[in-house]
Short mmCIF file of C-alpha atoms and ligand atoms in Angstrom, two decimals:
data_model
loop_
_atom_site.label_atom_id
_atom_site.label_comp_id
_atom_site.label_asym_id
_atom_site.label_seq_id
_atom_site.Cartn_x
_atom_site.Cartn_y
_atom_site.Cartn_z
CA MET A 1 78.58 85.84 14.24
CA PHE A 2 81.32 88.44 13.82
CA SER A 3 83.39 89.37 16.85
CA LYS A 4 84.64 92.68 15.43
CA ILE A 5 83.17 95.05 12.79
CA LEU A 6 84.80 98.12 11.25
CA ILE A 7 82.39 100.98 10.50
CA ALA A 8 83.55 102.71 7.31
CA ASN A 9 81.55 105.87 7.83
CA ARG A 10 81.17 108.90 10.10
CA GLY A 11 78.52 111.08 11.74
CA GLU A 12 75.10 109.90 12.87
CA ILE A 13 75.11 106.68 10.83
CA ALA A 14 78.44 105.59 12.31
CA VAL A 15 77.01 106.14 15.81
CA ARG A 16 73.85 104.24 14.79
CA ILE A 17 75.84 101.22 13.57
CA LEU A 18 78.14 101.31 16.60
CA ARG A 19 75.12 101.11 18.90
CA ALA A 20 73.72 98.07 17.07
CA CYS A 21 77.10 96.33 17.26
CA ARG A 22 77.48 97.03 20.99
CA GLU A 23 73.96 95.72 21.68
CA MET A 24 74.97 92.53 19.83
CA GLY A 25 78.19 92.19 21.81
CA ILE A 26 80.33 92.86 18.75
CA SER A 27 83.57 94.88 19.13
CA THR A 28 83.77 98.01 17.02
CA VAL A 29 86.46 99.76 15.04
CA ALA A 30 85.93 103.37 13.98
CA VAL A 31 87.87 105.05 11.21
CA TYR A 32 88.23 108.80 11.16
CA SER A 33 89.84 111.67 9.29
CA GLU A 34 92.07 114.24 11.00
CA ALA A 35 89.09 116.63 10.97
CA ASP A 36 87.00 114.06 12.89
CA ARG A 37 89.47 113.51 15.72
CA ASP A 38 86.87 114.79 18.24
CA ALA A 39 83.89 113.11 16.58
CA LEU A 40 81.43 111.08 18.66
CA HIS A 41 81.86 107.85 16.69
CA VAL A 42 85.58 107.89 17.52
CA SER A 43 85.00 108.00 21.27
CA LEU A 44 82.17 105.45 21.25
CA ALA A 45 84.14 102.77 19.37
CA ASP A 46 86.30 100.16 21.09
CA GLU A 47 89.16 101.01 18.70
CA ALA A 48 89.72 103.97 16.35
CA ILE A 49 92.14 104.38 13.45
CA CYS A 50 92.98 107.68 11.75
CA ILE A 51 92.86 106.94 8.01
CA GLY A 52 93.80 110.28 6.47
CA SER A 53 93.18 113.98 6.11
CA ALA A 54 89.84 115.83 6.04
CA PRO A 55 88.80 115.51 2.38
CA VAL A 56 86.75 112.32 1.91
CA SER A 57 88.96 111.36 -1.05
CA GLU A 58 91.90 111.26 1.39
CA SER A 59 90.05 109.38 4.13
CA TYR A 60 86.52 107.93 4.02
CA LEU A 61 86.84 107.03 0.33
CA ASN A 62 90.40 105.71 0.74
CA MET A 63 89.74 102.00 0.20
CA THR A 64 93.33 100.95 0.88
CA ALA A 65 93.45 102.83 4.19
CA ILE A 66 90.12 101.36 5.29
CA LEU A 67 91.04 97.79 4.35
CA THR A 68 94.41 98.21 6.05
CA ALA A 69 92.65 99.41 9.20
CA ALA A 70 90.37 96.36 9.02
CA SER A 71 93.36 94.07 8.58
CA ILE A 72 95.51 95.45 11.42
CA THR A 73 92.55 95.43 13.83
CA GLY A 74 91.42 91.93 12.80
CA SER A 75 87.94 93.13 11.80
CA GLU A 76 85.97 90.31 10.17
CA ALA A 77 83.40 92.61 8.53
CA ILE A 78 82.96 96.17 7.35
CA HIS A 79 79.69 98.10 7.57
CA PRO A 80 79.74 100.94 4.96
CA GLY A 81 76.65 102.82 6.18
CA TYR A 82 75.16 105.02 3.43
CA GLY A 83 76.83 107.30 0.88
CA LEU A 84 80.66 107.08 0.70
CA LEU A 85 81.65 103.49 -0.28
CA SER A 86 78.27 101.90 0.51
CA GLU A 87 77.36 101.42 -3.17
CA ASN A 88 80.90 101.05 -4.52
CA ALA A 89 81.07 97.63 -6.21
CA GLU A 90 84.86 97.81 -6.46
CA PHE A 91 85.12 98.22 -2.69
CA ALA A 92 82.70 95.36 -2.04
CA ASP A 93 84.81 93.20 -4.33
CA LEU A 94 88.04 94.29 -2.64
CA CYS A 95 86.59 93.28 0.74
CA ARG A 96 85.80 89.85 -0.68
CA THR A 97 89.37 89.54 -2.07
CA CYS A 98 90.74 90.44 1.37
CA GLY A 99 88.51 87.88 3.06
CA ILE A 100 86.54 90.57 4.88
CA THR A 101 82.72 90.44 4.82
CA PHE A 102 81.16 93.51 3.23
CA ILE A 103 77.86 94.10 5.04
CA GLY A 104 75.66 94.59 2.00
CA PRO A 105 74.69 92.82 -1.23
CA PRO A 106 77.21 91.03 -3.49
CA ALA A 107 79.44 93.34 -5.57
CA GLU A 108 77.74 92.12 -8.76
CA VAL A 109 74.32 93.28 -7.50
CA ILE A 110 75.72 96.68 -6.48
CA SER A 111 77.23 97.01 -9.94
CA GLU A 112 74.04 95.93 -11.76
CA MET A 113 71.76 98.26 -9.79
CA GLY A 114 74.33 101.05 -10.07
CA ASP A 115 73.90 100.90 -13.84
CA LYS A 116 70.49 102.60 -13.97
CA ASP A 117 69.98 101.59 -17.60
CA ALA A 118 70.71 97.89 -16.96
CA ALA A 119 68.54 98.04 -13.83
CA ARG A 120 65.61 99.41 -15.85
CA ARG A 121 65.99 96.67 -18.45
CA MET A 122 66.20 93.97 -15.77
CA MET A 123 63.04 95.29 -14.11
CA GLN A 124 61.18 95.43 -17.42
CA GLU A 125 62.06 91.78 -18.07
CA ALA A 126 60.90 90.92 -14.54
CA GLY A 127 57.52 92.51 -15.20
CA VAL A 128 58.10 95.55 -12.98
CA PRO A 129 56.60 98.71 -14.51
CA VAL A 130 59.29 101.26 -15.37
CA ILE A 131 59.00 104.94 -16.24
CA PRO A 132 58.46 105.36 -20.02
CA GLY A 133 61.91 106.11 -21.43
CA SER A 134 64.86 104.94 -23.49
CA GLU A 135 68.00 102.89 -23.19
CA VAL A 136 71.35 104.71 -23.21
CA VAL A 137 71.41 107.11 -26.18
CA ASP A 138 75.04 107.60 -27.26
CA THR A 139 74.49 109.34 -30.59
CA LEU A 140 72.59 112.57 -31.21
CA LYS A 141 70.46 110.81 -33.81
CA ALA A 142 69.41 108.10 -31.35
CA ALA A 143 68.86 110.70 -28.65
CA PHE A 144 66.54 112.78 -30.80
CA ALA A 145 64.64 109.70 -32.00
CA ALA A 146 64.04 108.63 -28.38
CA ALA A 147 63.11 112.17 -27.34
CA HIS A 148 60.49 112.40 -30.08
CA GLU A 149 59.01 109.08 -28.99
CA ILE A 150 58.90 110.06 -25.28
CA GLY A 151 57.85 113.66 -25.74
CA PHE A 152 58.62 116.71 -23.62
CA PRO A 153 59.17 117.47 -20.79
CA LEU A 154 61.70 114.71 -20.24
CA LEU A 155 64.67 113.99 -17.98
CA VAL A 156 68.18 113.13 -19.13
CA LYS A 157 69.56 110.76 -16.49
CA ALA A 158 73.15 109.48 -16.10
CA ARG A 159 73.54 105.70 -16.32
CA SER A 160 75.94 105.79 -13.35
CA GLY A 161 74.10 108.53 -11.46
CA GLY A 162 71.31 108.04 -8.96
CA GLY A 163 69.61 109.72 -6.03
CA GLY A 164 69.30 112.95 -7.95
CA ARG A 165 72.87 113.13 -9.21
CA GLY A 166 73.22 113.42 -12.99
CA ILE A 167 69.63 114.45 -13.74
CA ARG A 168 68.70 117.23 -16.15
CA LEU A 169 65.19 118.42 -17.01
CA VAL A 170 64.47 119.32 -20.64
CA GLU A 171 61.19 121.19 -21.15
CA ARG A 172 61.44 122.01 -24.87
CA GLU A 173 62.87 120.38 -28.00
CA GLU A 174 65.09 123.39 -28.78
CA ASP A 175 66.95 122.85 -25.51
CA PHE A 176 67.46 119.13 -26.04
CA GLU A 177 70.74 118.86 -27.97
CA ASN A 178 72.61 121.14 -25.57
CA ALA A 179 71.12 119.35 -22.55
CA TRP A 180 72.05 115.91 -23.91
CA ARG A 181 75.65 116.99 -24.60
CA THR A 182 76.04 118.77 -21.24
CA ALA A 183 74.48 115.94 -19.24
CA SER A 184 76.76 113.42 -20.89
CA ALA A 185 79.87 115.54 -20.31
CA GLU A 186 78.94 116.11 -16.65
CA ALA A 187 78.27 112.38 -16.20
CA GLN A 188 81.67 111.57 -17.71
CA ALA A 189 83.32 114.05 -15.34
CA SER A 190 81.37 112.99 -12.23
CA PHE A 191 81.09 109.24 -12.69
CA GLY A 192 83.67 108.35 -15.33
CA ASP A 193 80.77 107.21 -17.52
CA GLY A 194 79.09 109.58 -20.01
CA GLY A 195 76.21 107.20 -20.73
CA VAL A 196 72.80 108.89 -20.40
CA TYR A 197 69.24 107.70 -20.99
CA LEU A 198 65.92 109.55 -21.24
CA GLU A 199 62.76 109.28 -19.15
CA LYS A 200 59.39 110.95 -19.53
CA TYR A 201 59.12 113.56 -16.77
CA LEU A 202 56.18 112.49 -14.60
CA TYR A 203 55.25 115.70 -12.79
CA PRO A 204 53.91 116.33 -10.32
CA ALA A 205 54.22 112.89 -8.79
CA LYS A 206 54.94 111.13 -5.47
CA HIS A 207 58.17 109.35 -4.52
CA ILE A 208 57.36 106.14 -2.67
CA GLU A 209 59.98 103.53 -1.78
CA MET A 210 59.62 99.97 -0.49
CA GLN A 211 62.04 98.60 2.12
CA LEU A 212 63.30 95.05 1.52
CA LEU A 213 65.12 92.58 3.73
CA CYS A 214 66.55 89.50 1.97
CA ASP A 215 68.66 86.78 3.62
CA LYS A 216 71.25 84.48 2.04
CA ASP A 217 68.76 81.59 1.86
CA GLY A 218 66.59 83.49 -0.62
CA ASN A 219 63.94 84.59 1.91
CA CYS A 220 62.83 88.12 1.06
CA VAL A 221 60.28 90.27 2.87
CA THR A 222 59.02 93.81 2.40
CA LEU A 223 58.83 96.03 5.48
CA GLY A 224 56.34 98.55 4.12
CA GLU A 225 56.80 101.78 2.24
CA ARG A 226 58.20 105.21 2.98
CA GLU A 227 57.02 108.36 1.25
CA CYS A 228 59.95 110.64 0.38
CA THR A 229 58.28 113.22 -1.85
CA VAL A 230 59.40 116.24 0.19
CA GLN A 231 62.75 116.98 -1.46
CA ARG A 232 64.69 120.15 -2.19
CA HIS A 233 67.28 120.02 -5.00
CA HIS A 234 66.91 116.23 -4.95
CA GLN A 235 67.79 116.09 -1.24
CA LYS A 236 65.15 114.40 0.89
CA LEU A 237 63.97 116.59 3.78
CA LEU A 238 61.14 114.63 5.35
CA GLU A 239 60.01 111.00 5.09
CA GLU A 240 57.01 109.15 6.48
CA SER A 241 55.50 105.69 6.73
CA PRO A 242 52.94 104.63 5.75
CA SER A 243 52.30 106.91 2.77
CA PRO A 244 49.04 108.85 3.24
CA ALA A 245 48.40 108.63 -0.49
CA ILE A 246 48.29 104.97 -1.50
CA SER A 247 45.46 102.48 -1.10
CA GLU A 248 45.91 99.01 0.35
CA SER A 249 45.61 97.52 -3.13
CA ILE A 250 48.34 99.80 -4.55
CA ARG A 251 50.48 98.93 -1.52
CA LYS A 252 50.08 95.22 -2.20
CA LYS A 253 50.97 95.65 -5.88
CA MET A 254 54.00 97.81 -4.99
CA GLN A 255 55.15 95.15 -2.52
CA GLU A 256 54.81 92.43 -5.18
CA ALA A 257 56.80 94.58 -7.63
CA ALA A 258 59.52 95.17 -5.03
CA LEU A 259 59.80 91.43 -4.35
CA LYS A 260 60.01 90.78 -8.11
CA ALA A 261 62.81 93.36 -8.31
CA ALA A 262 64.69 91.69 -5.45
CA LYS A 263 64.30 88.26 -7.03
CA ALA A 264 65.37 89.52 -10.46
CA CYS A 265 68.72 90.82 -9.17
CA GLY A 266 69.33 88.15 -6.52
CA TYR A 267 69.24 90.72 -3.74
CA VAL A 268 70.80 90.05 -0.31
CA GLY A 269 70.61 92.38 2.68
CA ALA A 270 68.62 95.54 3.32
CA GLY A 271 67.61 97.25 0.08
CA THR A 272 65.11 99.80 -1.16
CA VAL A 273 63.12 99.90 -4.39
CA GLU A 274 62.20 103.48 -5.32
CA PHE A 275 58.98 104.08 -7.25
CA LEU A 276 57.30 107.10 -8.74
CA TYR A 277 53.55 107.19 -8.15
CA TYR A 278 51.74 109.16 -10.88
CA ASP A 279 48.14 109.13 -12.06
CA GLU A 280 47.36 106.21 -9.71
CA LYS A 281 50.06 104.03 -11.27
CA PHE A 282 53.58 103.34 -9.97
CA TYR A 283 56.82 102.99 -11.88
CA PHE A 284 60.26 101.65 -10.94
CA MET A 285 62.79 104.50 -10.63
CA GLU A 286 65.89 102.86 -9.11
CA MET A 287 67.04 100.33 -6.53
CA ASN A 288 69.29 101.40 -3.65
CA THR A 289 71.67 98.68 -2.50
CA ARG A 290 72.43 100.24 0.87
CA LEU A 291 70.84 101.15 4.19
CA GLN A 292 69.03 104.46 3.70
CA VAL A 293 69.20 107.61 5.78
CA GLU A 294 65.47 107.27 6.48
CA HIS A 295 65.57 103.66 7.72
CA PRO A 296 64.44 104.65 11.28
CA VAL A 297 60.96 105.46 9.91
CA THR A 298 60.55 101.78 9.00
CA GLU A 299 62.09 100.68 12.31
CA LEU A 300 59.52 102.67 14.29
CA VAL A 301 56.49 101.21 12.49
CA THR A 302 57.75 97.60 12.29
CA GLY A 303 59.75 97.34 15.55
CA LEU A 304 62.65 95.80 13.59
CA ASP A 305 66.28 96.92 13.93
CA LEU A 306 67.45 97.11 10.31
CA VAL A 307 71.15 97.49 11.14
CA LYS A 308 71.11 94.38 13.33
CA TRP A 309 69.38 92.47 10.53
CA GLN A 310 72.00 93.64 8.03
CA ILE A 311 74.69 92.25 10.33
CA ARG A 312 72.84 88.96 10.96
CA ILE A 313 72.20 88.44 7.24
CA ALA A 314 75.86 89.15 6.42
CA ALA A 315 76.80 86.52 9.02
CA GLY A 316 74.56 84.01 7.22
CA ILE A 317 71.72 84.00 9.75
CA PRO A 318 68.31 83.53 8.09
CA LEU A 319 65.28 85.76 8.76
CA ASN A 320 63.31 84.35 11.72
CA PHE A 321 60.00 85.83 10.58
CA THR A 322 57.78 85.60 7.51
CA GLN A 323 56.03 88.26 5.47
CA LYS A 324 52.77 87.57 7.33
CA GLU A 325 54.49 88.46 10.60
CA VAL A 326 55.51 91.90 9.32
CA ILE A 327 52.61 94.03 10.49
CA PRO A 328 53.54 97.72 10.43
CA SER A 329 51.54 99.70 12.96
CA GLY A 330 51.13 103.39 13.68
CA HIS A 331 52.66 106.23 11.76
CA ALA A 332 56.27 107.48 11.73
CA LEU A 333 57.79 110.73 10.49
CA GLU A 334 61.42 111.76 10.04
CA CYS A 335 62.70 115.31 9.67
CA ARG A 336 66.29 115.70 8.54
CA ILE A 337 68.11 118.40 10.50
CA ASN A 338 70.73 120.13 8.35
CA ALA A 339 73.44 122.59 9.33
CA GLU A 340 72.50 125.15 6.73
CA ASP A 341 71.32 128.73 6.73
CA PRO A 342 67.80 129.15 5.28
CA GLU A 343 68.32 132.93 5.29
CA HIS A 344 71.30 132.56 2.96
CA GLY A 345 70.24 130.09 0.29
CA PHE A 346 70.65 127.09 2.61
CA LEU A 347 74.43 127.46 2.46
CA PRO A 348 76.13 124.92 4.73
CA SER A 349 76.81 126.29 8.21
CA CYS A 350 79.58 125.12 10.52
CA GLY A 351 80.75 126.11 13.96
CA THR A 352 80.72 125.04 17.60
CA ILE A 353 77.56 123.73 19.29
CA ARG A 354 77.24 126.06 22.26
CA LEU A 355 73.99 124.60 23.58
CA LEU A 356 72.31 121.32 22.60
CA HIS A 357 68.98 120.19 24.02
CA ILE A 358 67.53 116.98 22.55
CA PRO A 359 63.76 116.39 22.79
CA GLY A 360 62.40 113.21 24.33
CA GLY A 361 59.24 111.47 25.34
CA PRO A 362 57.39 108.40 24.05
CA CYS A 363 58.58 107.40 20.53
CA VAL A 364 60.78 110.47 20.04
CA ARG A 365 64.21 109.65 18.64
CA PHE A 366 67.04 111.96 17.60
CA ASP A 367 69.82 110.17 15.67
CA THR A 368 72.87 112.44 15.74
CA ALA A 369 76.59 112.63 16.37
CA LEU A 370 76.33 116.12 17.86
CA TYR A 371 77.32 116.88 21.46
CA GLN A 372 77.59 120.15 23.37
CA GLY A 373 80.95 121.71 22.53
CA TYR A 374 81.34 119.76 19.27
CA THR A 375 82.55 121.76 16.29
CA VAL A 376 80.75 120.90 13.05
CA PRO A 377 83.48 120.67 10.38
CA PRO A 378 82.99 122.19 6.90
CA PHE A 379 84.17 119.12 4.96
CA TYR A 380 81.19 116.82 5.03
CA ASP A 381 77.48 116.48 4.34
CA SER A 382 75.37 119.12 6.10
CA MET A 383 72.95 116.68 7.73
CA ILE A 384 73.65 116.77 11.49
CA GLY A 385 70.76 114.72 12.77
CA LYS A 386 67.41 113.08 12.14
CA LEU A 387 64.39 113.65 14.34
CA ILE A 388 62.09 110.62 14.11
CA VAL A 389 58.74 110.24 15.88
CA ALA A 390 55.97 107.65 15.85
CA SER A 391 52.40 107.66 17.05
CA SER A 392 49.08 105.87 16.54
CA SER A 393 47.92 108.17 13.74
CA ARG A 394 49.44 110.54 11.19
CA GLU A 395 47.82 113.54 12.86
CA GLU A 396 49.27 112.51 16.24
CA ALA A 397 52.70 111.94 14.66
CA ILE A 398 52.65 115.41 13.08
CA ARG A 399 51.71 116.93 16.44
CA LYS A 400 54.48 114.96 18.16
CA MET A 401 57.04 116.00 15.53
CA ARG A 402 56.02 119.64 15.85
CA THR A 403 56.40 119.47 19.63
CA ALA A 404 59.81 117.80 19.37
CA LEU A 405 61.10 120.28 16.76
CA CYS A 406 60.04 123.17 19.02
CA GLU A 407 61.88 121.57 21.96
CA LEU A 408 65.08 120.86 19.99
CA ILE A 409 67.81 123.43 20.69
CA ILE A 410 71.00 123.57 18.61
CA ASP A 411 72.75 126.87 19.40
CA GLY A 412 75.95 127.80 17.60
CA ILE A 413 75.11 126.95 14.01
CA HIS A 414 72.32 127.73 11.59
CA HIS A 415 69.86 124.92 10.90
CA ASN A 416 66.59 124.17 9.09
CA VAL A 417 64.20 123.51 11.99
CA GLY A 418 62.14 126.54 10.96
CA LEU A 419 61.68 125.17 7.45
CA GLN A 420 60.65 121.77 8.83
CA LEU A 421 57.97 123.46 10.96
CA GLN A 422 56.75 125.34 7.88
CA ILE A 423 56.45 122.03 5.99
CA LEU A 424 54.51 120.39 8.84
CA ASP A 425 52.13 123.36 9.07
CA ASP A 426 51.36 123.44 5.36
CA PRO A 427 47.77 122.37 4.54
CA THR A 428 48.86 120.32 1.51
CA PHE A 429 51.32 118.42 3.65
CA ARG A 430 48.73 117.97 6.37
CA ASN A 431 46.13 116.51 4.03
CA GLY A 432 48.71 114.15 2.50
CA THR A 433 48.18 115.22 -1.11
CA TYR A 434 51.61 116.91 -1.43
CA ARG A 435 53.56 116.00 -4.59
CA THR A 436 56.97 116.68 -6.13
CA ASP A 437 56.04 120.33 -6.75
CA PHE A 438 55.47 120.81 -3.01
CA MET A 439 58.78 122.46 -2.06
CA ASP A 440 58.77 124.78 -5.07
CA LEU A 441 55.28 125.97 -4.12
CA LEU A 442 56.20 126.28 -0.43
CA MET A 443 59.33 128.31 -1.16
CA LYS A 444 57.31 130.65 -3.36
CA GLU A 445 55.04 131.38 -0.39
CA LYS A 446 58.04 132.39 1.77
C1 MV4 B 501 61.87 111.49 -11.63
C2 MV4 B 501 60.72 112.29 -11.36
C3 MV4 B 501 59.76 112.43 -12.37
N1 MV4 B 501 59.92 111.78 -13.55
N2 MV4 B 501 61.98 110.85 -12.80
C4 MV4 B 501 64.94 110.97 -9.03
C5 MV4 B 501 65.96 111.21 -7.98
C6 MV4 B 501 65.18 111.75 -6.85
N3 MV4 B 501 65.94 112.53 -5.92
C7 MV4 B 501 64.12 112.56 -7.52
N4 MV4 B 501 63.81 111.85 -8.68
C8 MV4 B 501 62.76 111.99 -9.51
N5 MV4 B 501 62.85 111.36 -10.70
C9 MV4 B 501 61.01 111.01 -13.75
N6 MV4 B 501 61.14 110.38 -14.93
C10 MV4 B 501 60.62 112.94 -10.12
C11 MV4 B 501 61.62 112.78 -9.19
C12 MV4 B 501 61.42 113.42 -7.89
C13 MV4 B 501 61.40 114.82 -7.77
C14 MV4 B 501 61.64 115.64 -8.86
C15 MV4 B 501 61.61 117.00 -8.70
C16 MV4 B 501 61.34 117.58 -7.46
C17 MV4 B 501 61.15 116.78 -6.37
C18 MV4 B 501 61.18 115.39 -6.51
C19 MV4 B 501 60.94 114.57 -5.38
C20 MV4 B 501 60.97 113.20 -5.53
C21 MV4 B 501 61.18 112.61 -6.79
#
């Protein structure tokens, strides 16, 4: 087992990983930018190294600075968290070259699943249903031919995109050429790869993802699904497990498909297979090769600590349970708390936390890096915490979440607690039939 781990991240996920390490008796190294000098993860770590200035390109994405910090502190492993370098195959490979364990899948798997076109092809060959679509279309002629076969509306998706980045909706044929050219140019600018492919737009649908845990001996288990359909501008707002919308037989088939996906790419570590559920069928969308923001939802219904299992697997320790022993129970909900101003187009809000009161009680968890007096900097993602609750039924969990949201106090910045309450109170959310058009419809009501 590792004696020292460097956490190459910030905010709530850095605190989350630090806690897991401390519980395992592993020393911790935090890295921070000049803007994060007063951040919670810096004070909680055993050691902390300033790796650059505020912009992520100068600090949290600075691979050389991070690897240097790992080297001078004698860290044996690096946990990348989510976002940032967590799905950067080059970084995973650099860690390997430096003899430092990257806590995640092999670089090759990150690279394969990061190529959304190759991933789709691999899944098709493995017998996993994929969304009707095309391979990369790099000429206008090929693009139009594929578009005519798929039909409209369709999505143009960037090969190197993912999680909502590099997606463009095309409703009509007359808009297609411009959309294809623009999407490709934006992909080239954003990802250094202009490759785009087409997918039939399945709408409205549900977004359901399956959590996987695979060790280095080839043992792979699924830990149940999470429903992540409540999204605004491709940013997840609320997640829950189990999904209120799928039957036991669909769940079993989705689990089998997720295991096929893991086997096909030789997955190791914690991973997530994202599906779209439409017209009572499910389709592979993409595979995330990192720990997800919403992992606590799975932790609360399975009782497993996913971060600790990531660390154990990276250290070569095999799973000590089988699929039959994974018996999710109860219902969990997560509401993402963002520092943004709903009265002004959800613009990011920063400032000093004057008063912070965190709700509690049975199965109420608030994952955050906030503390009273902390100043939220303007440089990073606007998510400042995740409120996660669990109870015996979905109705009870919704009631518990509502109570916790009403108790939560974050004075000093704008936030989206009001919007979360509106979501929870909506009849379509409450009856579980909400789909990908949910937020558009809800915002129209406002
Ligand atoms: C889709 C889709 C429908 N059809 N792809 C991909 C990234 C993720 N953030 C959303 N994604 C989707 N990809 C095809 N071919 C629907 C979604 C989707 C969604 C779309 C619009 C509004 C809300 C959404 C919530 C979840 C998934």
